[in-house]
CSV table of C-alpha atoms in Angstrom, one decimal:
chain,number,residue,atom,x,y,z
O,1,UNK,CA,240.6,-98.8,-45.6
O,2,UNK,CA,239.9,-102.3,-44.3
O,3,UNK,CA,236.8,-102.7,-42.2
O,4,UNK,CA,235.0,-105.5,-40.4
O,5,UNK,CA,231.3,-105.7,-41.3
O,6,UNK,CA,230.1,-108.3,-38.9
O,7,UNK,CA,231.1,-111.2,-36.6
O,8,UNK,CA,229.2,-114.5,-36.0
O,9,UNK,CA,229.8,-117.4,-33.6
O,10,UNK,CA,228.0,-120.7,-34.2
O,11,UNK,CA,227.9,-123.7,-31.9
O,12,UNK,CA,228.8,-127.2,-33.0
O,13,UNK,CA,225.2,-128.0,-34.1
O,14,UNK,CA,225.1,-124.9,-36.4
O,15,UNK,CA,223.0,-122.7,-34.2
O,16,UNK,CA,223.9,-119.0,-33.9
O,17,UNK,CA,225.1,-118.1,-30.5
O,18,UNK,CA,226.6,-114.6,-31.2
O,19,UNK,CA,226.1,-112.0,-33.9
O,20,UNK,CA,227.4,-108.5,-33.9
O,21,UNK,CA,227.1,-106.1,-36.8
O,22,UNK,CA,229.7,-103.3,-37.1
O,23,UNK,CA,228.0,-100.9,-39.4
O,24,UNK,CA,227.2,-102.5,-42.7
O,25,UNK,CA,224.1,-101.5,-44.8
O,26,UNK,CA,223.1,-105.1,-44.8
O,27,UNK,CA,222.3,-105.4,-41.1
O,28,UNK,CA,220.1,-108.5,-40.7
O,29,UNK,CA,217.2,-109.1,-38.3
O,30,UNK,CA,217.4,-112.0,-35.9
O,31,UNK,CA,215.6,-114.6,-38.1
O,32,UNK,CA,217.8,-113.9,-41.1
O,33,UNK,CA,221.0,-114.1,-39.1
O,34,UNK,CA,219.9,-117.4,-37.7
O,35,UNK,CA,219.2,-118.7,-41.2
O,36,UNK,CA,222.4,-117.5,-42.6
O,37,UNK,CA,224.4,-119.1,-39.7
O,38,UNK,CA,222.7,-122.5,-40.2
O,39,UNK,CA,223.3,-122.2,-44.0
O,40,UNK,CA,226.9,-121.5,-43.4
O,41,UNK,CA,227.3,-124.5,-41.1
O,42,UNK,CA,225.8,-126.8,-43.8
O,43,UNK,CA,228.0,-125.4,-46.6
O,44,UNK,CA,231.0,-125.8,-44.4
O,45,UNK,CA,230.2,-129.5,-43.9
O,46,UNK,CA,229.4,-130.1,-47.6
O,47,UNK,CA,232.6,-128.5,-48.8
O,48,UNK,CA,234.5,-131.2,-46.8
O,49,UNK,CA,232.6,-133.9,-48.8
O,50,UNK,CA,233.7,-132.4,-52.2
O,51,UNK,CA,237.4,-132.3,-51.4
O,52,UNK,CA,239.6,-134.1,-54.0
O,53,UNK,CA,242.0,-135.2,-51.2
O,54,UNK,CA,241.6,-136.4,-47.7
O,55,UNK,CA,242.0,-134.2,-44.6
O,56,UNK,CA,239.7,-131.3,-45.5
O,57,UNK,CA,238.5,-129.3,-42.5
O,58,UNK,CA,236.1,-127.0,-44.4
O,59,UNK,CA,236.0,-123.5,-45.9
O,60,UNK,CA,238.5,-121.1,-44.4
O,61,UNK,CA,238.0,-118.1,-46.8
O,62,UNK,CA,235.1,-117.2,-49.1
O,63,UNK,CA,235.8,-114.4,-51.5
O,64,UNK,CA,232.9,-112.5,-53.1
O,65,UNK,CA,232.6,-109.3,-55.1
O,66,UNK,CA,231.9,-107.0,-52.2
O,67,UNK,CA,233.2,-108.8,-49.2
O,68,UNK,CA,235.4,-111.6,-47.8
O,69,UNK,CA,234.3,-114.1,-45.3
O,70,UNK,CA,237.0,-115.7,-43.0
O,71,UNK,CA,236.1,-118.7,-40.9
O,72,UNK,CA,237.9,-120.3,-38.0
O,73,UNK,CA,236.8,-123.7,-36.6
O,74,UNK,CA,237.9,-124.7,-33.2
O,75,UNK,CA,238.7,-128.3,-32.3
O,76,UNK,CA,235.3,-128.7,-30.7
O,77,UNK,CA,233.4,-127.6,-33.8
O,78,UNK,CA,232.6,-124.0,-32.7
O,79,UNK,CA,232.9,-121.7,-35.7
O,80,UNK,CA,233.9,-118.1,-35.7
O,81,UNK,CA,233.4,-116.2,-38.9
O,82,UNK,CA,233.8,-112.6,-39.8
O,83,UNK,CA,232.5,-110.7,-42.9
O,84,UNK,CA,235.0,-108.0,-43.9
O,85,UNK,CA,236.1,-105.8,-46.9
O,86,UNK,CA,237.8,-107.7,-49.7
O,87,UNK,CA,241.5,-108.0,-49.2
O,88,UNK,CA,241.6,-107.4,-45.4
O,89,UNK,CA,244.7,-108.8,-43.9
O,90,UNK,CA,245.2,-110.6,-40.5
O,91,UNK,CA,241.7,-111.8,-40.1
O,92,UNK,CA,242.9,-115.2,-39.0
O,93,UNK,CA,244.7,-113.6,-36.1
O,94,UNK,CA,241.7,-111.7,-35.2
O,95,UNK,CA,239.5,-114.8,-35.2
O,96,UNK,CA,242.1,-116.6,-33.0
O,97,UNK,CA,242.0,-113.6,-30.6
O,98,UNK,CA,238.2,-113.8,-30.5
O,99,UNK,CA,238.5,-117.5,-29.8
O,100,UNK,CA,240.7,-116.7,-26.8
O,101,UNK,CA,238.2,-114.2,-25.5
O,102,UNK,CA,235.5,-116.8,-25.9
O,103,UNK,CA,237.4,-119.3,-23.9
O,104,UNK,CA,238.2,-116.8,-21.2
O,105,UNK,CA,234.9,-114.9,-20.8
O,106,UNK,CA,232.3,-117.3,-22.0
O,107,UNK,CA,233.5,-120.9,-21.3
O,108,UNK,CA,235.0,-120.1,-17.9
O,109,UNK,CA,231.8,-118.2,-16.9
O,110,UNK,CA,230.0,-120.6,-14.5
O,111,UNK,CA,226.6,-119.2,-15.4
O,112,UNK,CA,227.0,-119.8,-19.1
O,113,UNK,CA,225.2,-122.8,-20.5
O,114,UNK,CA,227.0,-124.6,-23.3
O,115,UNK,CA,225.7,-124.1,-26.8
O,116,UNK,CA,223.3,-121.3,-25.7
O,117,UNK,CA,223.4,-117.7,-27.0
O,118,UNK,CA,226.2,-115.7,-25.4
O,119,UNK,CA,225.1,-113.1,-23.0
O,120,UNK,CA,228.3,-112.2,-21.2
O,121,UNK,CA,229.1,-108.6,-20.7
O,122,UNK,CA,232.8,-109.0,-20.3
O,123,UNK,CA,233.0,-110.9,-23.6
O,124,UNK,CA,231.2,-108.0,-25.4
O,125,UNK,CA,233.4,-105.3,-23.8
O,126,UNK,CA,236.7,-107.1,-24.6
O,127,UNK,CA,235.5,-108.0,-28.1
O,128,UNK,CA,234.8,-104.4,-28.9
O,129,UNK,CA,238.2,-103.5,-27.5
O,130,UNK,CA,239.9,-106.1,-29.7
O,131,UNK,CA,238.1,-105.0,-32.8
O,132,UNK,CA,238.8,-101.4,-32.1
O,133,UNK,CA,242.5,-102.1,-31.6
O,134,UNK,CA,242.5,-104.1,-34.9
O,135,UNK,CA,240.9,-101.1,-36.7
O,136,UNK,CA,243.4,-98.6,-35.2
O,137,UNK,CA,246.3,-100.8,-36.1
O,138,UNK,CA,245.1,-101.1,-39.7
O,139,UNK,CA,244.5,-97.4,-40.0
O,140,UNK,CA,247.8,-96.5,-38.5
O,141,UNK,CA,249.7,-98.3,-41.2
T,1,UNK,CA,251.6,-138.2,-58.9
T,2,UNK,CA,248.8,-140.7,-59.8
T,3,UNK,CA,246.6,-139.8,-62.7
T,4,UNK,CA,242.9,-140.6,-62.7
T,5,UNK,CA,240.9,-140.7,-66.0
T,6,UNK,CA,237.8,-138.5,-66.8
T,7,UNK,CA,234.2,-139.5,-66.1
T,8,UNK,CA,231.7,-141.1,-68.4
T,9,UNK,CA,230.6,-137.6,-69.4
T,10,UNK,CA,233.9,-137.0,-71.1
T,11,UNK,CA,234.3,-140.0,-73.3
T,12,UNK,CA,237.5,-139.0,-75.0
T,13,UNK,CA,240.5,-140.8,-73.5
T,14,UNK,CA,242.4,-138.6,-71.1
T,15,UNK,CA,245.8,-137.6,-72.2
T,16,UNK,CA,248.6,-138.9,-69.9
T,17,UNK,CA,250.2,-136.1,-68.0
T,18,UNK,CA,254.0,-136.5,-68.2
T,19,UNK,CA,254.4,-133.4,-66.0
T,20,UNK,CA,251.8,-134.5,-63.4
T,21,UNK,CA,253.8,-133.0,-60.6
T,22,UNK,CA,253.5,-129.5,-62.0
T,23,UNK,CA,249.8,-129.7,-62.5
T,24,UNK,CA,248.0,-127.3,-60.2
T,25,UNK,CA,244.5,-128.3,-60.9
T,26,UNK,CA,242.4,-131.2,-59.5
T,27,UNK,CA,239.1,-131.0,-61.4
T,28,UNK,CA,236.9,-128.9,-63.6
T,29,UNK,CA,233.1,-128.8,-63.8
T,30,UNK,CA,230.8,-127.0,-66.2
T,31,UNK,CA,227.1,-126.7,-65.4
T,32,UNK,CA,224.3,-125.1,-67.3
T,33,UNK,CA,221.5,-123.1,-65.6
T,34,UNK,CA,219.3,-126.2,-65.0
T,35,UNK,CA,222.0,-128.1,-63.2
T,36,UNK,CA,223.0,-130.4,-66.1
T,37,UNK,CA,226.7,-131.2,-65.9
T,38,UNK,CA,228.0,-130.3,-69.3
T,39,UNK,CA,231.6,-131.2,-68.6
T,40,UNK,CA,233.5,-132.9,-65.8
T,41,UNK,CA,237.2,-133.7,-66.0
T,42,UNK,CA,239.6,-134.7,-63.3
T,43,UNK,CA,243.3,-134.7,-63.4
T,44,UNK,CA,244.3,-135.4,-59.8
T,45,UNK,CA,241.7,-136.7,-57.5
T,46,UNK,CA,242.8,-139.3,-55.0
T,47,UNK,CA,239.6,-139.2,-53.0
T,48,UNK,CA,236.1,-140.0,-54.4
T,49,UNK,CA,233.5,-139.6,-51.6
T,50,UNK,CA,230.4,-140.2,-53.7
T,51,UNK,CA,229.5,-141.6,-57.1
T,52,UNK,CA,229.6,-139.1,-60.0
T,53,UNK,CA,225.8,-138.3,-60.2
T,54,UNK,CA,225.7,-137.5,-56.5
T,55,UNK,CA,228.9,-135.6,-56.7
T,56,UNK,CA,227.6,-133.4,-59.5
T,57,UNK,CA,224.3,-132.8,-57.7
T,58,UNK,CA,226.1,-131.9,-54.5
T,59,UNK,CA,228.4,-129.5,-56.2
T,60,UNK,CA,225.6,-127.7,-58.0
T,61,UNK,CA,223.6,-127.5,-54.8
T,62,UNK,CA,226.6,-126.2,-52.8
T,63,UNK,CA,227.1,-123.4,-55.4
T,64,UNK,CA,223.5,-122.5,-55.5
T,65,UNK,CA,223.4,-122.1,-51.8
T,66,UNK,CA,226.7,-120.3,-51.6
T,67,UNK,CA,225.5,-117.8,-54.2
T,68,UNK,CA,222.3,-117.3,-52.2
T,69,UNK,CA,224.3,-116.8,-49.0
T,70,UNK,CA,226.7,-114.3,-50.7
T,71,UNK,CA,223.7,-112.3,-52.0
T,72,UNK,CA,222.1,-112.2,-48.6
T,73,UNK,CA,225.3,-111.4,-46.7
T,74,UNK,CA,226.3,-108.5,-49.0
T,75,UNK,CA,227.2,-105.7,-46.6
T,76,UNK,CA,226.9,-103.0,-49.3
T,77,UNK,CA,223.3,-103.6,-50.4
T,78,UNK,CA,220.5,-102.7,-48.1
T,79,UNK,CA,217.5,-104.3,-49.8
T,80,UNK,CA,217.8,-107.9,-50.6
T,81,UNK,CA,215.4,-110.7,-51.3
T,82,UNK,CA,214.8,-113.5,-48.9
T,83,UNK,CA,217.3,-116.3,-48.5
T,84,UNK,CA,216.8,-119.0,-51.0
T,85,UNK,CA,215.0,-117.0,-53.7
T,86,UNK,CA,216.6,-117.9,-57.0
T,87,UNK,CA,218.8,-115.1,-58.3
T,88,UNK,CA,219.2,-114.3,-61.9
T,89,UNK,CA,222.8,-114.6,-63.2
T,90,UNK,CA,224.5,-111.4,-62.4
T,91,UNK,CA,221.9,-110.2,-59.9
T,92,UNK,CA,223.2,-109.5,-56.4
T,93,UNK,CA,226.6,-110.1,-55.0
T,94,UNK,CA,228.2,-113.4,-56.1
T,95,UNK,CA,231.3,-115.2,-54.7
T,96,UNK,CA,234.2,-116.0,-57.0
T,97,UNK,CA,236.2,-118.4,-55.0
T,98,UNK,CA,236.5,-120.2,-51.7
T,99,UNK,CA,239.5,-121.9,-50.1
T,100,UNK,CA,239.8,-124.7,-47.7
T,101,UNK,CA,243.0,-126.3,-46.3
T,102,UNK,CA,243.2,-128.9,-49.1
T,103,UNK,CA,241.7,-127.2,-52.1
T,104,UNK,CA,240.6,-123.9,-53.7
T,105,UNK,CA,237.4,-123.7,-55.7
T,106,UNK,CA,237.2,-121.0,-58.4
T,107,UNK,CA,233.8,-120.1,-59.7
T,108,UNK,CA,232.4,-118.0,-62.5
T,109,UNK,CA,228.9,-117.7,-63.8
T,110,UNK,CA,228.2,-116.3,-67.3
T,111,UNK,CA,225.1,-114.1,-68.1
T,112,UNK,CA,223.5,-117.1,-69.8
T,113,UNK,CA,223.8,-119.1,-66.5
T,114,UNK,CA,226.7,-121.4,-67.5
T,115,UNK,CA,228.8,-122.1,-64.4
T,116,UNK,CA,232.5,-122.8,-64.6
T,117,UNK,CA,234.2,-124.4,-61.6
T,118,UNK,CA,237.9,-125.1,-61.3
T,119,UNK,CA,239.2,-126.9,-58.3
T,120,UNK,CA,242.9,-126.3,-57.7
T,121,UNK,CA,245.6,-126.3,-55.0
T,122,UNK,CA,245.0,-123.9,-52.1
T,123,UNK,CA,248.0,-121.7,-53.0
T,124,UNK,CA,246.7,-120.7,-56.4
T,125,UNK,CA,246.1,-117.0,-57.0
T,126,UNK,CA,243.1,-115.3,-58.5
T,127,UNK,CA,241.9,-117.5,-61.4
T,128,UNK,CA,239.1,-115.2,-62.7
T,129,UNK,CA,241.0,-114.5,-65.9
T,130,UNK,CA,241.6,-118.2,-66.5
T,131,UNK,CA,237.9,-118.9,-66.1
T,132,UNK,CA,237.1,-116.1,-68.5
T,133,UNK,CA,239.5,-117.6,-71.0
T,134,UNK,CA,237.9,-121.0,-70.6
T,135,UNK,CA,234.6,-119.4,-71.2
T,136,UNK,CA,236.0,-118.0,-74.5
T,137,UNK,CA,237.1,-121.5,-75.4
T,138,UNK,CA,233.6,-122.7,-74.6
T,139,UNK,CA,232.1,-120.0,-76.9
T,140,UNK,CA,234.4,-120.8,-79.8
T,141,UNK,CA,234.5,-124.6,-79.7
T,142,UNK,CA,231.1,-125.5,-78.2
T,143,UNK,CA,228.5,-122.7,-78.5
T,144,UNK,CA,229.5,-122.0,-82.1
T,145,UNK,CA,229.6,-125.7,-83.0
T,146,UNK,CA,226.6,-126.4,-85.2
T,147,UNK,CA,226.6,-130.1,-84.1
T,148,UNK,CA,226.3,-129.3,-80.4
T,149,UNK,CA,222.9,-129.3,-78.8
T,150,UNK,CA,222.7,-126.9,-75.8
T,151,UNK,CA,221.9,-128.6,-72.6
T,152,UNK,CA,223.7,-131.8,-73.4
T,153,UNK,CA,227.1,-133.0,-72.2
T,154,UNK,CA,230.0,-131.6,-74.3
T,155,UNK,CA,231.7,-134.0,-76.6
T,156,UNK,CA,234.0,-131.7,-78.6
T,157,UNK,CA,237.5,-133.0,-78.9
T,158,UNK,CA,239.0,-129.6,-79.7
T,159,UNK,CA,237.4,-128.1,-76.6
T,160,UNK,CA,238.8,-130.8,-74.4
T,161,UNK,CA,242.3,-130.5,-75.8
T,162,UNK,CA,242.3,-126.7,-75.5
T,163,UNK,CA,241.0,-126.8,-71.9
T,164,UNK,CA,243.6,-129.5,-70.9
T,165,UNK,CA,246.4,-127.4,-72.4
T,166,UNK,CA,245.3,-124.2,-70.8
T,167,UNK,CA,244.8,-125.6,-67.4
T,168,UNK,CA,248.2,-127.2,-67.4
T,169,UNK,CA,249.8,-123.8,-68.1
T,170,UNK,CA,248.3,-122.3,-64.9
T,171,UNK,CA,251.2,-121.6,-62.5
T,172,UNK,CA,250.7,-121.5,-58.7
């Protein structure tokens, strides 16, 4: 049964602007999630330096023993990454859907300051709905 | 496809690849637990961003940090150390590969702290068995070699040949 453990959004400087945990035992406090996000931002950049060919845009998938990490980077440098069970399918589509929600409910919100933590209720509501729908679709198969 | 020779750490002349277009692998690195690069071979590497010393240090640093990140982000373990605390080999969750749009990096760490890294095309499948096989080659040709001093770069002809041969046989 595929499950999403957590979702992070980081701005183009590497600062964490959104973190949501969906029920993992490894729930992190604020400081740890900030550190992890910055670390990921740096690793993403370093991986581009080590590429044997030109045109590398950074890590898209990290596979570990107990989880997979899928990352999507928008053209502006904002990164969306999700920690999920190993072998979960369609995470790229989910990340693109989250990006759409981000553009609709966060960027178009006139009270939202760029690069600041996201505090938009509609974004939260629609995000939960998207994740739920994803979960139901996966379980339904 | 163009072929680029090995670095100064692998002094044996690289064998020309007649079937260069079928070769799936770009480079291989082997590090010991102190960060000394025991082996570095490249088969296809059109882009060199840094000189070899910096490249090895960067690679080792990246792997150290990614292991630390994976251990911290492990969703199945409630009690973890702080980020950046050096982990013993095998302790905590470790990653085994990551993929970008231009390459895939496959990683394996042995209980003695020897790290095997194989950089291949992004479409390559799970190479954990391949890395285990290369570890076995290391044990037979290098660790059991009485003339080899642990912690120094590997200069064993048989090992180089065996690794070359095995890596070429990886299919995508």
